[in-house]
XYZ file of C-alpha atoms in Angstrom:
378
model
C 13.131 3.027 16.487
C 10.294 0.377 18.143
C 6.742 0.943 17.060
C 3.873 -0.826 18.791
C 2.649 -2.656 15.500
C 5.551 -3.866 13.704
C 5.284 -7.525 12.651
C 5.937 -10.233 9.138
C 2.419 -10.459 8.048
C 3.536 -13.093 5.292
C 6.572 -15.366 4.366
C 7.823 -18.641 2.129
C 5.432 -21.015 4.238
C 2.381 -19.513 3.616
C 2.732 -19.769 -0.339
C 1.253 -23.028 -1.737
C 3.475 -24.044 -5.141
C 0.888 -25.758 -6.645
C -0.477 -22.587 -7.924
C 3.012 -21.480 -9.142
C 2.702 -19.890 -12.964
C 5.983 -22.064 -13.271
C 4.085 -25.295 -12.679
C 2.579 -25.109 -16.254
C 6.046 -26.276 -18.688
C 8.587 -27.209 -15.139
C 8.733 -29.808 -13.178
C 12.135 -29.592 -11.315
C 11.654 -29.099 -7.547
C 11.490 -25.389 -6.698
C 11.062 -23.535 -3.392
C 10.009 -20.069 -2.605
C 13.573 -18.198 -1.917
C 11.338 -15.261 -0.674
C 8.092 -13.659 -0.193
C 8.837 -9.859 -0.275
C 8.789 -6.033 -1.327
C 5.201 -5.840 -1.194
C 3.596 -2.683 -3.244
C 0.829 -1.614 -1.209
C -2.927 -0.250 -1.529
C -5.883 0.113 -0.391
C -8.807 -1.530 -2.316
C -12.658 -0.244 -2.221
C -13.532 -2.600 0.448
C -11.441 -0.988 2.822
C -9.089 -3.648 3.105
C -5.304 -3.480 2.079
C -3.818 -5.001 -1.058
C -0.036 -6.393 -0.619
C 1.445 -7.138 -3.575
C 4.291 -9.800 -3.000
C 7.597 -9.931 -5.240
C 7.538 -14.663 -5.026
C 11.354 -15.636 -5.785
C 10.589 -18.990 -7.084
C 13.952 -21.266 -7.294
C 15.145 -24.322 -8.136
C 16.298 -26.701 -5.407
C 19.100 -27.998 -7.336
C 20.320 -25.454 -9.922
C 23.695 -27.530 -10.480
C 23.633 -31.067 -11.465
C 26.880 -32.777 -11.952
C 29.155 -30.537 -14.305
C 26.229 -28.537 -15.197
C 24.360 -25.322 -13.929
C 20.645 -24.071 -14.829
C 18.825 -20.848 -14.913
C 14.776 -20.319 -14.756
C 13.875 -18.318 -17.745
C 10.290 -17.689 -19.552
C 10.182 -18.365 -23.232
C 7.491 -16.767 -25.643
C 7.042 -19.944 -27.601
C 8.023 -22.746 -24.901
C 7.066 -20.965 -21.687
C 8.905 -21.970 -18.671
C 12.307 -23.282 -19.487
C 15.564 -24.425 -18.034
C 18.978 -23.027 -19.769
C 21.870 -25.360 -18.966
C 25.516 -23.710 -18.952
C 29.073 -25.521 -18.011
C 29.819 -25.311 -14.600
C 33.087 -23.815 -15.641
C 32.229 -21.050 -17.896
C 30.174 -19.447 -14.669
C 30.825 -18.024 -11.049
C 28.360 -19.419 -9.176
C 29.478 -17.623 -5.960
C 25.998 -16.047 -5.393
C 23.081 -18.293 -4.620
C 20.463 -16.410 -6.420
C 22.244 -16.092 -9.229
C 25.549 -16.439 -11.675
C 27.564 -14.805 -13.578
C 28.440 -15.775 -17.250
C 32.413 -15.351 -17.783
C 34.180 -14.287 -20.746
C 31.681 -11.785 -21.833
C 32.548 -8.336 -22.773
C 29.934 -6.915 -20.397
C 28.463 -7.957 -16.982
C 26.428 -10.726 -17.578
C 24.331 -12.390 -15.049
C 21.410 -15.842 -15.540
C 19.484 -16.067 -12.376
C 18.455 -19.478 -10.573
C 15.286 -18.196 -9.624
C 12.028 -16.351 -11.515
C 10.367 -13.686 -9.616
C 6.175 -13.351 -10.245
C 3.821 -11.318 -8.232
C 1.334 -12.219 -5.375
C -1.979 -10.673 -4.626
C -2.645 -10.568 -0.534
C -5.747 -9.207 0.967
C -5.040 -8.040 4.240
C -7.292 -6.568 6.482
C -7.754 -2.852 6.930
C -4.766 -2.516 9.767
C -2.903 -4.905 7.175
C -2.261 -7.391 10.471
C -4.240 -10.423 9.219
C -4.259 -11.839 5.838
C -8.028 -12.516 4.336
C -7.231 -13.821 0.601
C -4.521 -15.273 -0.798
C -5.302 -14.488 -4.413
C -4.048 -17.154 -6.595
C -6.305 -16.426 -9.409
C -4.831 -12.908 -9.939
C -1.016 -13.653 -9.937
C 1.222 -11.521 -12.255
C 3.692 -13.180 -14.339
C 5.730 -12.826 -17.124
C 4.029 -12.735 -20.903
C 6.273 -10.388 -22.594
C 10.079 -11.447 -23.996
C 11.115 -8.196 -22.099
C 10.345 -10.157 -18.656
C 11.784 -13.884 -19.557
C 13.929 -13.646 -16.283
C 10.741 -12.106 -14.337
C 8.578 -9.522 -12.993
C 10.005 -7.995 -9.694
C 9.025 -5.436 -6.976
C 6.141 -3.666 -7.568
C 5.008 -0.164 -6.047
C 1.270 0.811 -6.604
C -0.233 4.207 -6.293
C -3.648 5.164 -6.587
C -4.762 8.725 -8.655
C -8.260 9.357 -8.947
C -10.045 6.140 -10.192
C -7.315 4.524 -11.613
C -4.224 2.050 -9.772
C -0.612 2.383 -11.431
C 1.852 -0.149 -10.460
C 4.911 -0.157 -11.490
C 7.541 -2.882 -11.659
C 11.062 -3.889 -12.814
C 11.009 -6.380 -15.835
C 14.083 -8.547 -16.453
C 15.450 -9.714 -19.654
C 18.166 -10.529 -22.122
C 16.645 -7.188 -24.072
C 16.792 -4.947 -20.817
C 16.197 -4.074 -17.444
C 13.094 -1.977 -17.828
C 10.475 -0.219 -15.935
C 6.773 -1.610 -16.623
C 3.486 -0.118 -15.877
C 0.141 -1.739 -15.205
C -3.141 -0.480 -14.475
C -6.061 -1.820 -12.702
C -9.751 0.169 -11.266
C -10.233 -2.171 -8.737
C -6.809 -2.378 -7.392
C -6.885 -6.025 -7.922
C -7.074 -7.068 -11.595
C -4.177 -5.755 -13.658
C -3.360 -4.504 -17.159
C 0.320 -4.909 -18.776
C 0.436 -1.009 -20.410
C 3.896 -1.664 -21.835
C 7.628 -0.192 -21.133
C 7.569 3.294 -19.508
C 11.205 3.482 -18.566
C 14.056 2.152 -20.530
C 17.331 0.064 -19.112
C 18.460 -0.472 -15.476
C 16.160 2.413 -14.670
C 14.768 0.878 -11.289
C 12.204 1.992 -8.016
C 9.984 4.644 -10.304
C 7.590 5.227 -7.833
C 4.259 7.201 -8.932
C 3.067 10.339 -6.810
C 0.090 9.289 -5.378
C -1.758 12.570 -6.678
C -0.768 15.177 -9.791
C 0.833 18.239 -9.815
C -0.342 21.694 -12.273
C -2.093 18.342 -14.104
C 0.888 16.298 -14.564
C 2.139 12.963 -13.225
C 4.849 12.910 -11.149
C 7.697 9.915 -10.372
C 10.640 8.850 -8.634
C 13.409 7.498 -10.019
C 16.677 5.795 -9.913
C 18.918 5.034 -12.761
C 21.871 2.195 -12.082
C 24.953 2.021 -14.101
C 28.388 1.313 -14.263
C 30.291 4.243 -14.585
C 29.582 7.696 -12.421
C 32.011 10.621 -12.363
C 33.470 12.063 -9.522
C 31.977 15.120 -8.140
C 34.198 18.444 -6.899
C 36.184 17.335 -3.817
C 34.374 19.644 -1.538
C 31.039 18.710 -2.322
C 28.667 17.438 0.485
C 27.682 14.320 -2.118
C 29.098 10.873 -2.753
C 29.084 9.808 -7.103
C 26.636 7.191 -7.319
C 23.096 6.173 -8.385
C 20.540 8.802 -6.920
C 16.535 9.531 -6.791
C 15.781 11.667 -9.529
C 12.618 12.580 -10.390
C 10.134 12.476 -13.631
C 6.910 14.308 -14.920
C 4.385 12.817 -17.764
C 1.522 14.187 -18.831
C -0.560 10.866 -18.825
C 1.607 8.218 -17.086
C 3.423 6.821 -19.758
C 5.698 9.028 -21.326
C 8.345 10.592 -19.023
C 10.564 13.452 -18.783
C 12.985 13.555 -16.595
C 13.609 17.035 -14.587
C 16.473 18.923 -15.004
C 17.182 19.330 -11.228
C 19.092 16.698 -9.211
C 16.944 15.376 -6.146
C 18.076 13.562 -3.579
C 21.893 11.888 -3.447
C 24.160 10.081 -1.348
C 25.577 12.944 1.002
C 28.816 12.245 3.037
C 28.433 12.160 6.442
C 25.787 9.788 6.346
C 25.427 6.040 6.093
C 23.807 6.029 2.610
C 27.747 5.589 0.775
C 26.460 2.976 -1.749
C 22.867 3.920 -3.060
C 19.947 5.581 -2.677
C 16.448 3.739 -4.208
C 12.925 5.274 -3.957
C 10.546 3.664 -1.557
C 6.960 4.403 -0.804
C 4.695 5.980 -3.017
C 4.488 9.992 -2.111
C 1.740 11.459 -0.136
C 0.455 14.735 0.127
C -0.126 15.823 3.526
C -0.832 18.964 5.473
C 2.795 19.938 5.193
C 3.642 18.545 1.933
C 4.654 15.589 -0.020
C 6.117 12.743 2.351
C 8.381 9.945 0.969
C 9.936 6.932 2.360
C 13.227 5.787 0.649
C 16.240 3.521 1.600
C 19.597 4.093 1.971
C 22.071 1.509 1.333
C 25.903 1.372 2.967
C 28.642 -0.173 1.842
C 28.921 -3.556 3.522
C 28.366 -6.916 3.539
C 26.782 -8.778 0.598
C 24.419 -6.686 -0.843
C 24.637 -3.559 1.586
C 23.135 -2.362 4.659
C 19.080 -0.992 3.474
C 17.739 1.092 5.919
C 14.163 3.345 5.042
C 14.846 7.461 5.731
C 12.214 9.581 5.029
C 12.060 13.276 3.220
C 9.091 15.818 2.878
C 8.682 17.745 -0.435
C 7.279 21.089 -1.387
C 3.419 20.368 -2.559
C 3.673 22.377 -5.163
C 7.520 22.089 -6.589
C 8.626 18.548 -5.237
C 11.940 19.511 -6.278
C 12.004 21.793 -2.932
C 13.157 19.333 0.111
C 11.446 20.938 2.963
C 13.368 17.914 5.318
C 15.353 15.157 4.697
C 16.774 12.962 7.850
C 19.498 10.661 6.227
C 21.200 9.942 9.091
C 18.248 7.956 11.634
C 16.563 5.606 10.012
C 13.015 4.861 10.366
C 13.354 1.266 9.549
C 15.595 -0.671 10.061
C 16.112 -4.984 9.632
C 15.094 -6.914 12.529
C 16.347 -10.038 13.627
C 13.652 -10.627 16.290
C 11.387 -10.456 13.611
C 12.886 -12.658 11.283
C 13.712 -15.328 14.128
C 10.674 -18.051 13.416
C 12.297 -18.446 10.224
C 16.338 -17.915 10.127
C 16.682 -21.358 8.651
C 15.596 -19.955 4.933
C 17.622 -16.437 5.832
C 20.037 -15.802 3.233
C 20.686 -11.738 4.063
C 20.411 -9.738 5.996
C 20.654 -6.274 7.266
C 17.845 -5.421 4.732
C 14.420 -3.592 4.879
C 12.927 -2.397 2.076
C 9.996 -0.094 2.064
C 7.749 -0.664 -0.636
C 4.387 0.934 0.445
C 1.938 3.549 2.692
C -1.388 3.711 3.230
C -2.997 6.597 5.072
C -4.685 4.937 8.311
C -6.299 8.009 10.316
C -3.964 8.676 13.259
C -1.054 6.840 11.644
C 0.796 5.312 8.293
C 0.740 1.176 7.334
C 4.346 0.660 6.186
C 5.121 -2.627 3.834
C 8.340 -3.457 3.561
C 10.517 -6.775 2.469
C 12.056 -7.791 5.507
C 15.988 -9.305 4.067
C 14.072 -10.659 0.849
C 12.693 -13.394 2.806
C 9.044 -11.914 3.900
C 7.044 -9.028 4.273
C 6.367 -6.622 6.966
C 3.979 -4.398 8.113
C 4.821 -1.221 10.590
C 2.409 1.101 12.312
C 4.053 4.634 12.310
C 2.134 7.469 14.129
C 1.860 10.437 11.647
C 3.511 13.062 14.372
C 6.985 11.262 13.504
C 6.870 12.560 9.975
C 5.539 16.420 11.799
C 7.648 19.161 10.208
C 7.472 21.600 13.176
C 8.139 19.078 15.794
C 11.993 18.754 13.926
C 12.529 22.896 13.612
């Protein structure tokens, strides 16, 4: 699908290092592995707010017989771990994998902080690079990072949530901010491996409401005629005040066969209410490659009982990666076959869409609103 505005609006070259939280207790040579999965907002000026997941790496992560990992320390700050070369699978550049452990265990070669970008209003240009504002770890539950954040704005206040990485767990954190700029760490809202909670960007009957997606391990098979594949799904959440969660009873919206999404299914933009009800951007993934083929689908929910899926087109995409786009810069590509919508802001006749573009850079789509219109696809 080609839309007339559809362009990287930021990558790796246009982040200075010297400003790098990392900066303060390293000084091995890093680079920035990526500049992506922008949340996405619009401030009171009128101009847009991306802000950018920075993959921060080290250039040289094995030395002789010897491989290190980034981590953040509460009493050192930045440090470097150092493991044997041969007590690791180093297969993956981003990242190894500690052998001889009982579970899954993974060190990363790279520390992920976040990036305020001012764009302006049609999110084409960027205004600020806001340097002074940058989001990094200060908890032990984020010593491996702070990564992809999704912001939604209810009444006066901004809630962004992100995935925190750690030794402890792989949580879900929440910040808040009322000028959609400066940010609050509120604390844990969602416990392990529980990943893309996305806030509806409104309440429902008073409460909060969320996407969700919990990873794991194991799943169970479901009944051989069933339309749906076992695997991680969206699920959704209510709170009363943003912080403590229930999950709903229902299941939402899963892997069906048939369809391209065979490995997972992640929430995406923040939900907006609209004249026909709550629309949602969320990505598929198939099973291929590396990491998967992400594509962004898109659903509509009942406005008053999201669990009701008034649409859901799982089988052609709205997004999809794009190597034309990517093309200035293919010499720091290390995916691809990845978008990954992150955020939407209302803009009159039509939707800004932020996505990561193969978790190199960030991009920005204009999508006429009459794509999403429920009668023109009865």
């Amino acid at each position: 699908m080609a839309f007339l505005v559809d362009q990287l609006v930021f990558s790796p070259n246009d982040i200075d290092l010297q400003y790098s939280p990392l900066r303060q207790s390293i000084q091995a040579d890093t680079y920035v592995l990526g500049a992506f999965n922008p949340g996405l907002t619009r401030l009171p000026s009128g101009n847009l707010l991306i802000m950018i997941r920075v993959a921060e790496a080290l250039n040289q992560p094995i030395i002789g017989e010897t491989i290190h990992a980034i981590r953040w320390d509460a009493e050192r700050g930045y440090h470097l771990d150092t493991y044997p070369l041969n007590s690791v699978n180093a297969a993956d550049p981003r990242k190894f994998q500690l052998l001889g452990n009982t579970y899954k265990v993974m060190a990363l070669t790279s520390l992920s902080w976040l990036l305020p970008v001012e764009l302006t209003a049609d999110g084409t240009q960027v205004v600020r690079i806001h340097y002074d504002k940058i989001i990094a770890p200060q908890r032990t539950y984020q010593e491996y990072g702070v990564e992809d954040a999704r912001i939604t704005k209810i009444d006066d206040t901004y809630y962004m949530t992100t995935c925190s990485v750690s030794s402890e767990r792989h949580s879900t954190t929440l910040y808040t901010s009322t000028d959609g700029l400066t940010y609050t760490l509120n604390g844990i809202i969602l416990d392990h491996q529980n990943k893309d909670m996305v806030f509806f960007e409104g309440k429902i009957s008073g409460r909060f409401f969320a996407l969700t997606r919990p990873l794991g391990d194991l799943y169970f098979a479901t009944r051989p005629e069933s339309p749906y594949y076992a695997g991680p799904s969206i699920n959704l959440a209510q709170s009363p005040d943003g912080l403590h969660w229930k999950p709903l009873d229902e299941p939402f919206i899963r892997a069906r066969k048939g369809t391209a999404s065979t490995m997972k299914l992640g929430g995406g933009t923040q939900p907006v209410l609209t004249d026909e009800g709550w629309l949602m951007l969320y990505h598929g993934v198939e099973l291929r490659g590396q990491v998967g083929i992400y594509r962004t689908f898109w659903a509509l929910l009942d406005k008053d009982d999201p669990t009701k899926i008034l649409y859901l087109d799982d089988k052609q995409p709205v997004l999809e990666a794009n190597p034309a786009l990517i093309e200035p810069i293919k010499d720091q590509l290390y995916l691809s076959d990845v978008v990954f919508t992150t955020g939407l802001v209302d803009a009159g006749d039509y939707y800004i869409v932020a996505s990561g573009e193969c978790d190199l850079a960030c991009r920005i789509t204009h999508i006429p609103k009459d794509f999403f219109t429920l009668s023109d696809k009865q």
